[in-house]
Amino acid sequence: YTIYALFEWCLVLLDVGFDAVTALDFQSLEIVIKDVKGLSRGDNKRAQDTFLETQKDQPIGQVFDTKFQWNEMLDAVADVYIGFIFWSVLTSLGLVCWYFPLWHMGLSGYEIAIMSSVSPVLLGIPAFRRHIAHAMPGSYLLMGLAGLFAYLVTLPEFRLAAVSVGVWTGCLGLVGTLWRDRGDAAKLEARINAWAIGLIASSIAKFAFWTNNPVWPIMNAENGGWNKTGIALFLVSIGRLYLRKPAMAANASATPKQEKPARGASALASLGFGGLMFALHYLLSDSSTIILWTWSGYPVRGPLAVPHGAWTIATMGLGLMGGLFYPNLARSWTAFGIGSVGAAVLTYCENWTGYYGGLAITLYVTAVAPVLVSNAVKFPPGRTFGFGFLVYNFILLFSIWVVAYAFVPGGPLVRERTDWVMATMMLLLGCGVFSALQNGTGSTPGVAMDSNRTFYPPPNPAAKRQRSYYIYILLLLQMLSASIAYLRFPPYNYQPYHKDSNIITAGIWTVHFSIDNDMWSSERRMESLIRESELDLIGLLESDNQRIIMGMRDTTQYLAEELGMWVDQGPGPDKNTWGCALLSKFPIVNSTHHLLPSPVGELAPAIHAVIDAYGELVDVYVFHSGQEEDVEDRRLQTEYMSSLMGQSSRPAILLSYLVMKPGEGNYNTWVSEKSGMRDIEPSDWDRWCEYILYKGLRRSGYARLSRGTVTDTELQVGKFVVGQPEDLGAGLVGEAEVPVDMRFPELFKGEGVRGHFYHVFDGPRYYA
């Protein structure tokens, strides 16, 4: 209670200023402190009563001084869970849609499914609007049935169709619910709370499941999905909605309380809502997004996905609370300015500075969410929310165009303009703030707004009690987030597989954004192959999944934790590449990220890391070159990387995607005196994309493992001995002449396992 009173007193200071704090505030604090000092176990009730009496006129005290009722609490939990399912289905749409352009290497036509969210435009039809308001649980039920049961659909096209239906009905249900409850301040606030906390719950679920949502349609029992559990909980939640259906129907039939007509153009409210939806999805649907934006390599100079993802989640909750209790502050231009500065700092800065900017925009977006949504419901729902979701879809595509510019029409016009995306987002939010100021809308619609007031309590005891339930849920979720951060915190005690032999087993793999050939999340299958191959180093290409259309994921988190490896994610999502990453059993002493010359085609990323391998510093390079048709790009990139590698005198390994034939063209620059690098197997003519080069180490072995159905590219593996000179002129030797701990696993001989086997040479190659 003492801590609580201190916190409340701090809020008063922030609210009205130090000079306006009366002696009564100090007196109430002293009373509580004296009572707590004299507490015994039997005095708990008296202390609580004293505390509530002294705090009943304060902001948070006005919420918690009502009787707790379990039925109402369970209703609030059910509403939040339905909000969680809404965000789960919505965030899965882009992910299943991405499968098709990924395999078509360009627009496939299936991208039209992204527009499923514009369904609220149908609410412009009065009869349909009334039907949705009366049949509300049915819309959410269809959302869950289509979106959650989609994982049972095998054919990718039909699975996408099922998710599209789920998004279509889910957006109808959301807007229909908001419109139905627009005249009841308490109910509308509850709907907004459930929707916003549902996003936080979704982010926490991804935090717990290594950035995958366990109820997504790309998940199943084999790759870590909790689909059946999610469906069961959803049906229970819908059941509670149906128990409340008579009250909902009565509310839908009732004439809303007389309010002033909405002022200004509905388009401004639509733009604000579209910008809000995008900001929530783009920055906050995964707790590691803004952290990866600010990552710059080793040594660590900024936040890490674990544990600092919990900081992001806590900031989301704090922002939402601020928006509920202090709507005038949230809708002010001062707050908008702070949010804009935060967005700029996140966009242009790295490490802790960039992350603090990210927390500022996080705080602002979640605080302004209740304001913008409660303003939008003042306008006709069809045109307001239909256009709002359309705006959300367009800026969503804009955020993809900046990186996919080489594959989409008009792409070069917005190439690498993440700053334009962020500026557009803030301008859209500004339109919503302008509309909210015109209408005097806070987080409690129906309550007259006074520009001189900062805090707005719930309008009646029932509303106070209802708000308290959502705060309880929010606090519980924050505790869960902190627990996940603690449980996931890595031990950093990693060891190579064969440390007594001074062996480095290194591999290169293009993982196709962690979606396998049948539209399933592939992290667990990737982890199995990497572990069974006993890789100490692995370079991953096409690994950046921090896009809305890719689910805002980070594959490396699961791989690093399960395999026990340090990870460098490479250039961040804001750098507009398809990504490259390095996982290492050896400590990464230093790493730098490079964006290579790409005047025409896709931007080429590279990592230059220095690892401590058995007490010797070894350079490791991970690189993805441009496309085959971008000849000049690849030439410039070859010159850049060859010069970079040639500047170091340390032993080195290059794990790369080069797009060339052995012995021809750029190959003779990669393998040259300029770079100092050697090809691990010059006689392997059957290569085009993946190559392993090295210098200053003894080559021990080389193998090529078939991809199975995990991705579209094989895994190449090389073995090197640290501390021994290069094997100039060394020939092949039989496996029997190689020490057992320096051999490749027997597991992949013959037919191998799960579609992975040694191919091309029908077995590994070993060198003297």
mmCIF file with all atom_site columns, C-alpha atoms in Angstrom, residues 92 95-100 102-103 146-160 162-163 212-228 231 509 511-527 545 550 553 555 707-712:
data_model
loop_
_atom_site.group_PDB
_atom_site.id
_atom_site.type_symbol
_atom_site.label_atom_id
_atom_site.label_alt_id
_atom_site.label_comp_id
_atom_site.label_asym_id
_atom_site.label_entity_id
_atom_site.label_seq_id
_atom_site.pdbx_PDB_ins_code
_atom_site.Cartn_x
_atom_site.Cartn_y
_atom_site.Cartn_z
_atom_site.occupancy
_atom_site.B_iso_or_equiv
_atom_site.pdbx_formal_charge
_atom_site.auth_seq_id
_atom_site.auth_comp_id
_atom_site.auth_asym_id
_atom_site.auth_atom_id
_atom_site.pdbx_PDB_model_num
ATOM 1  C CA . SER A 1 92  ? -1.376  -14.778 -40.125 1.00 0.00 ? 92  SER A CA 1
ATOM 2  C CA . LEU A 1 95  ? 2.230   -14.885 -43.701 1.00 0.00 ? 95  LEU A CA 1
ATOM 3  C CA . VAL A 1 96  ? 0.190   -17.427 -45.667 1.00 0.00 ? 96  VAL A CA 1
ATOM 4  C CA . CYS A 1 97  ? -0.115  -14.964 -48.545 1.00 0.00 ? 97  CYS A CA 1
ATOM 5  C CA . TRP A 1 98  ? 3.698   -14.576 -48.653 1.00 0.00 ? 98  TRP A CA 1
ATOM 6  C CA . TYR A 1 99  ? 4.088   -18.231 -49.597 1.00 0.00 ? 99  TYR A CA 1
ATOM 7  C CA . PHE A 1 100 ? 2.882   -17.571 -53.161 1.00 0.00 ? 100 PHE A CA 1
ATOM 8  C CA . LEU A 1 102 ? 7.955   -16.401 -52.566 1.00 0.00 ? 102 LEU A CA 1
ATOM 9  C CA . TRP A 1 103 ? 7.677   -19.328 -54.962 1.00 0.00 ? 103 TRP A CA 1
ATOM 10 C CA . ALA A 1 146 ? -12.079 -20.220 -40.478 1.00 0.00 ? 146 ALA A CA 1
ATOM 11 C CA . GLY A 1 147 ? -8.862  -18.740 -39.097 1.00 0.00 ? 147 GLY A CA 1
ATOM 12 C CA . LEU A 1 148 ? -8.060  -21.322 -36.426 1.00 0.00 ? 148 LEU A CA 1
ATOM 13 C CA . PHE A 1 149 ? -9.158  -24.454 -38.290 1.00 0.00 ? 149 PHE A CA 1
ATOM 14 C CA . ALA A 1 150 ? -7.209  -23.372 -41.378 1.00 0.00 ? 150 ALA A CA 1
ATOM 15 C CA . TYR A 1 151 ? -4.213  -25.379 -40.180 1.00 0.00 ? 151 TYR A CA 1
ATOM 16 C CA . LEU A 1 152 ? -6.161  -28.536 -41.035 1.00 0.00 ? 152 LEU A CA 1
ATOM 17 C CA . VAL A 1 153 ? -6.289  -27.516 -44.721 1.00 0.00 ? 153 VAL A CA 1
ATOM 18 C CA . THR A 1 154 ? -3.405  -29.127 -46.605 1.00 0.00 ? 154 THR A CA 1
ATOM 19 C CA . LEU A 1 155 ? -3.570  -27.329 -49.949 1.00 0.00 ? 155 LEU A CA 1
ATOM 20 C CA . PRO A 1 156 ? -1.913  -23.890 -49.587 1.00 0.00 ? 156 PRO A CA 1
ATOM 21 C CA . GLU A 1 157 ? -4.453  -22.122 -51.835 1.00 0.00 ? 157 GLU A CA 1
ATOM 22 C CA . PHE A 1 158 ? -7.383  -23.330 -49.751 1.00 0.00 ? 158 PHE A CA 1
ATOM 23 C CA . ARG A 1 159 ? -5.582  -22.554 -46.513 1.00 0.00 ? 159 ARG A CA 1
ATOM 24 C CA . LEU A 1 160 ? -5.128  -18.973 -47.686 1.00 0.00 ? 160 LEU A CA 1
ATOM 25 C CA . ALA A 1 162 ? -9.790  -20.020 -45.100 1.00 0.00 ? 162 ALA A CA 1
ATOM 26 C CA . VAL A 1 163 ? -7.615  -17.405 -43.399 1.00 0.00 ? 163 VAL A CA 1
ATOM 27 C CA . ASN A 1 212 ? 5.748   -17.750 -33.817 1.00 0.00 ? 212 ASN A CA 1
ATOM 28 C CA . ASN A 1 213 ? 2.129   -17.473 -32.729 1.00 0.00 ? 213 ASN A CA 1
ATOM 29 C CA . PRO A 1 214 ? 1.160   -21.006 -31.599 1.00 0.00 ? 214 PRO A CA 1
ATOM 30 C CA . VAL A 1 215 ? -2.319  -20.817 -33.200 1.00 0.00 ? 215 VAL A CA 1
ATOM 31 C CA . TRP A 1 216 ? -1.187  -19.641 -36.639 1.00 0.00 ? 216 TRP A CA 1
ATOM 32 C CA . PRO A 1 217 ? -2.167  -21.829 -39.619 1.00 0.00 ? 217 PRO A CA 1
ATOM 33 C CA . ILE A 1 218 ? 1.526   -22.457 -40.407 1.00 0.00 ? 218 ILE A CA 1
ATOM 34 C CA . MET A 1 219 ? 1.827   -24.244 -37.050 1.00 0.00 ? 219 MET A CA 1
ATOM 35 C CA . ASN A 1 220 ? 0.864   -27.803 -36.122 1.00 0.00 ? 220 ASN A CA 1
ATOM 36 C CA . ALA A 1 221 ? 1.596   -30.351 -33.412 1.00 0.00 ? 221 ALA A CA 1
ATOM 37 C CA . GLU A 1 222 ? 4.903   -31.319 -35.048 1.00 0.00 ? 222 GLU A CA 1
ATOM 38 C CA . ASN A 1 223 ? 6.429   -27.838 -35.239 1.00 0.00 ? 223 ASN A CA 1
ATOM 39 C CA . GLY A 1 224 ? 5.307   -26.483 -31.883 1.00 0.00 ? 224 GLY A CA 1
ATOM 40 C CA . GLY A 1 225 ? 1.744   -25.353 -32.568 1.00 0.00 ? 225 GLY A CA 1
ATOM 41 C CA . TRP A 1 226 ? -0.948  -25.238 -29.912 1.00 0.00 ? 226 TRP A CA 1
ATOM 42 C CA . ASN A 1 227 ? -3.784  -25.149 -32.427 1.00 0.00 ? 227 ASN A CA 1
ATOM 43 C CA . LYS A 1 228 ? -6.147  -27.485 -30.591 1.00 0.00 ? 228 LYS A CA 1
ATOM 44 C CA . ILE A 1 231 ? -9.491  -23.650 -30.606 1.00 0.00 ? 231 ILE A CA 1
ATOM 45 C CA . TRP A 1 509 ? 22.018  -22.584 -46.044 1.00 0.00 ? 509 TRP A CA 1
ATOM 46 C CA . VAL A 1 511 ? 16.385  -21.052 -45.617 1.00 0.00 ? 511 VAL A CA 1
ATOM 47 C CA . HIS A 1 512 ? 13.649  -19.433 -47.733 1.00 0.00 ? 512 HIS A CA 1
ATOM 48 C CA . PHE A 1 513 ? 12.265  -17.339 -44.872 1.00 0.00 ? 513 PHE A CA 1
ATOM 49 C CA . SER A 1 514 ? 11.521  -20.354 -42.669 1.00 0.00 ? 514 SER A CA 1
ATOM 50 C CA . ILE A 1 515 ? 8.464   -21.452 -44.647 1.00 0.00 ? 515 ILE A CA 1
ATOM 51 C CA . ASP A 1 516 ? 8.804   -24.961 -46.033 1.00 0.00 ? 516 ASP A CA 1
ATOM 52 C CA . ASN A 1 517 ? 7.545   -26.269 -49.367 1.00 0.00 ? 517 ASN A CA 1
ATOM 53 C CA . ASP A 1 518 ? 4.118   -27.079 -47.915 1.00 0.00 ? 518 ASP A CA 1
ATOM 54 C CA . MET A 1 519 ? 3.531   -23.757 -46.094 1.00 0.00 ? 519 MET A CA 1
ATOM 55 C CA . TRP A 1 520 ? 4.591   -24.875 -42.605 1.00 0.00 ? 520 TRP A CA 1
ATOM 56 C CA . SER A 1 521 ? 6.955   -23.120 -40.251 1.00 0.00 ? 521 SER A CA 1
ATOM 57 C CA . SER A 1 522 ? 10.293  -24.861 -40.678 1.00 0.00 ? 522 SER A CA 1
ATOM 58 C CA . GLU A 1 523 ? 12.391  -23.763 -37.669 1.00 0.00 ? 523 GLU A CA 1
ATOM 59 C CA . ARG A 1 524 ? 12.220  -27.109 -35.888 1.00 0.00 ? 524 ARG A CA 1
ATOM 60 C CA . ARG A 1 525 ? 13.171  -29.097 -38.969 1.00 0.00 ? 525 ARG A CA 1
ATOM 61 C CA . MET A 1 526 ? 16.022  -26.668 -39.583 1.00 0.00 ? 526 MET A CA 1
ATOM 62 C CA . GLU A 1 527 ? 17.191  -27.087 -35.996 1.00 0.00 ? 527 GLU A CA 1
ATOM 63 C CA . ASN A 1 545 ? 11.202  -12.270 -41.520 1.00 0.00 ? 545 ASN A CA 1
ATOM 64 C CA . MET A 1 550 ? 6.307   -12.582 -43.261 1.00 0.00 ? 550 MET A CA 1
ATOM 65 C CA . ARG A 1 553 ? 9.260   -13.350 -36.968 1.00 0.00 ? 553 ARG A CA 1
ATOM 66 C CA . THR A 1 555 ? 13.951  -17.612 -36.843 1.00 0.00 ? 555 THR A CA 1
ATOM 67 C CA . ARG A 1 707 ? 17.227  -29.979 -48.720 1.00 0.00 ? 707 ARG A CA 1
ATOM 68 C CA . GLY A 1 708 ? 14.283  -32.326 -48.323 1.00 0.00 ? 708 GLY A CA 1
ATOM 69 C CA . THR A 1 709 ? 11.133  -30.195 -48.250 1.00 0.00 ? 709 THR A CA 1
ATOM 70 C CA . VAL A 1 710 ? 12.467  -27.684 -45.720 1.00 0.00 ? 710 VAL A CA 1
ATOM 71 C CA . THR A 1 711 ? 13.521  -25.106 -48.304 1.00 0.00 ? 711 THR A CA 1
ATOM 72 C CA . ASP A 1 712 ? 14.497  -24.776 -51.964 1.00 0.00 ? 712 ASP A CA 1
#
